[in-house]
Short mmCIF file of C-alpha atoms in Angstrom, two decimals:
data_model
loop_
_atom_site.label_atom_id
_atom_site.label_comp_id
_atom_site.label_asym_id
_atom_site.label_seq_id
_atom_site.Cartn_x
_atom_site.Cartn_y
_atom_site.Cartn_z
CA MET A 14 -9.25 48.13 -26.00
CA VAL A 15 -6.85 47.55 -28.89
CA SER A 16 -8.77 44.50 -30.09
CA ALA A 17 -12.03 46.48 -30.03
CA ILE A 18 -10.45 49.20 -32.16
CA ALA A 19 -9.15 46.61 -34.62
CA ASP A 20 -12.55 44.87 -34.77
CA VAL A 21 -14.41 48.10 -35.52
CA ALA A 22 -11.82 49.16 -38.09
CA TYR A 23 -12.11 45.77 -39.78
CA GLU A 24 -15.91 45.95 -39.89
CA LEU A 25 -15.95 49.50 -41.24
CA SER A 26 -13.28 48.68 -43.81
CA THR A 27 -15.28 45.65 -44.96
CA ARG A 28 -18.48 47.68 -45.32
CA ARG A 29 -16.74 50.49 -47.19
CA ARG A 30 -15.05 48.04 -49.56
CA GLU A 31 -18.32 46.22 -50.22
CA ALA A 32 -19.84 49.63 -51.07
CA THR A 33 -16.93 50.16 -53.52
CA ASP A 34 -15.62 53.02 -51.37
CA TYR A 35 -11.99 51.94 -51.51
CA VAL A 36 -10.66 55.20 -50.08
CA GLY A 37 -12.94 54.75 -47.07
CA ALA A 38 -11.97 51.10 -46.74
CA LEU A 39 -8.30 52.00 -46.72
CA TRP A 40 -8.85 54.83 -44.25
CA ALA A 41 -10.67 52.52 -41.82
CA ALA A 42 -8.05 49.78 -42.08
CA HIS A 43 -5.20 52.26 -41.59
CA GLN A 44 -6.89 53.75 -38.53
CA GLY A 45 -7.03 50.27 -37.01
CA LEU A 46 -3.39 49.66 -37.91
CA LEU A 47 -2.44 52.75 -35.91
CA ALA A 48 -3.61 50.84 -32.82
CA ALA A 49 -2.57 47.35 -33.89
CA GLU A 50 0.21 47.51 -36.48
CA GLU A 51 0.67 43.74 -36.53
CA ASN A 52 -3.03 42.91 -37.10
CA GLU A 53 -3.08 40.56 -40.10
CA LEU A 54 -6.80 40.97 -40.74
CA LEU A 55 -6.39 44.72 -41.17
CA HIS A 56 -3.44 44.24 -43.49
CA ARG A 57 -5.59 41.85 -45.49
CA GLN A 58 -8.26 44.55 -45.71
CA VAL A 59 -5.66 46.94 -47.13
CA PHE A 60 -4.66 44.29 -49.69
CA HIS A 61 -8.28 43.66 -50.68
CA ALA A 62 -9.02 47.37 -51.09
CA HIS A 63 -5.94 48.01 -53.22
CA HIS A 64 -6.72 44.95 -55.33
CA ALA A 65 -10.37 45.94 -55.79
CA ALA A 66 -9.29 49.44 -56.79
CA GLY A 67 -6.82 47.98 -59.29
CA ASP A 68 -3.87 49.72 -57.65
CA VAL A 69 -1.14 47.13 -58.08
CA GLU A 70 1.69 49.46 -57.03
CA ALA A 71 -0.04 50.34 -53.74
CA LEU A 72 -0.71 46.63 -53.19
CA ARG A 73 3.01 45.91 -53.58
CA GLU A 74 3.89 48.74 -51.20
CA ALA A 75 1.41 47.40 -48.63
CA ALA A 76 2.93 43.92 -48.91
CA ALA A 77 6.42 45.36 -48.46
CA ARG A 78 5.25 47.26 -45.38
CA LEU A 79 3.85 44.07 -43.84
CA ALA A 80 7.11 42.25 -44.64
CA ARG A 81 9.09 44.97 -42.80
CA ILE A 82 6.77 44.72 -39.79
CA ASN A 83 7.14 40.92 -39.74
CA GLU A 84 10.92 41.14 -40.02
CA ALA A 85 11.06 43.58 -37.11
CA SER A 86 8.79 41.32 -35.05
CA VAL A 87 10.93 38.25 -35.72
CA GLY A 88 14.06 40.20 -34.81
CA GLU A 89 12.47 41.37 -31.56
CA TRP A 90 11.23 37.86 -30.75
CA THR A 91 14.67 36.37 -31.43
CA TRP A 92 16.33 38.96 -29.21
CA LYS A 93 13.89 38.25 -26.34
CA ARG A 94 14.32 34.50 -26.76
CA ARG A 95 18.11 34.77 -26.58
CA ARG A 96 17.85 36.97 -23.53
CA LEU A 97 15.59 34.49 -21.73
CA SER A 98 17.82 31.52 -22.51
CA CYS A 99 20.86 33.08 -20.85
#
């Protein structure tokens, strides 16, 4: 179910961006990220939309958000790995 939501959000975001509706593209990508926060394709859609809109500050904020998500994921993975090795 989550992958279907992400797929539809990606497709809608792509179509909206191609129609130069950057607000719609961002909305669609963010809706997908609510279901799949770690989905790299949806984060890429956010980056593309901010870039196409010329919003460099929002692009930086989006990149920082993804970095925080990745850091949290690595921390969680490391914790699980240590737990399993004991």
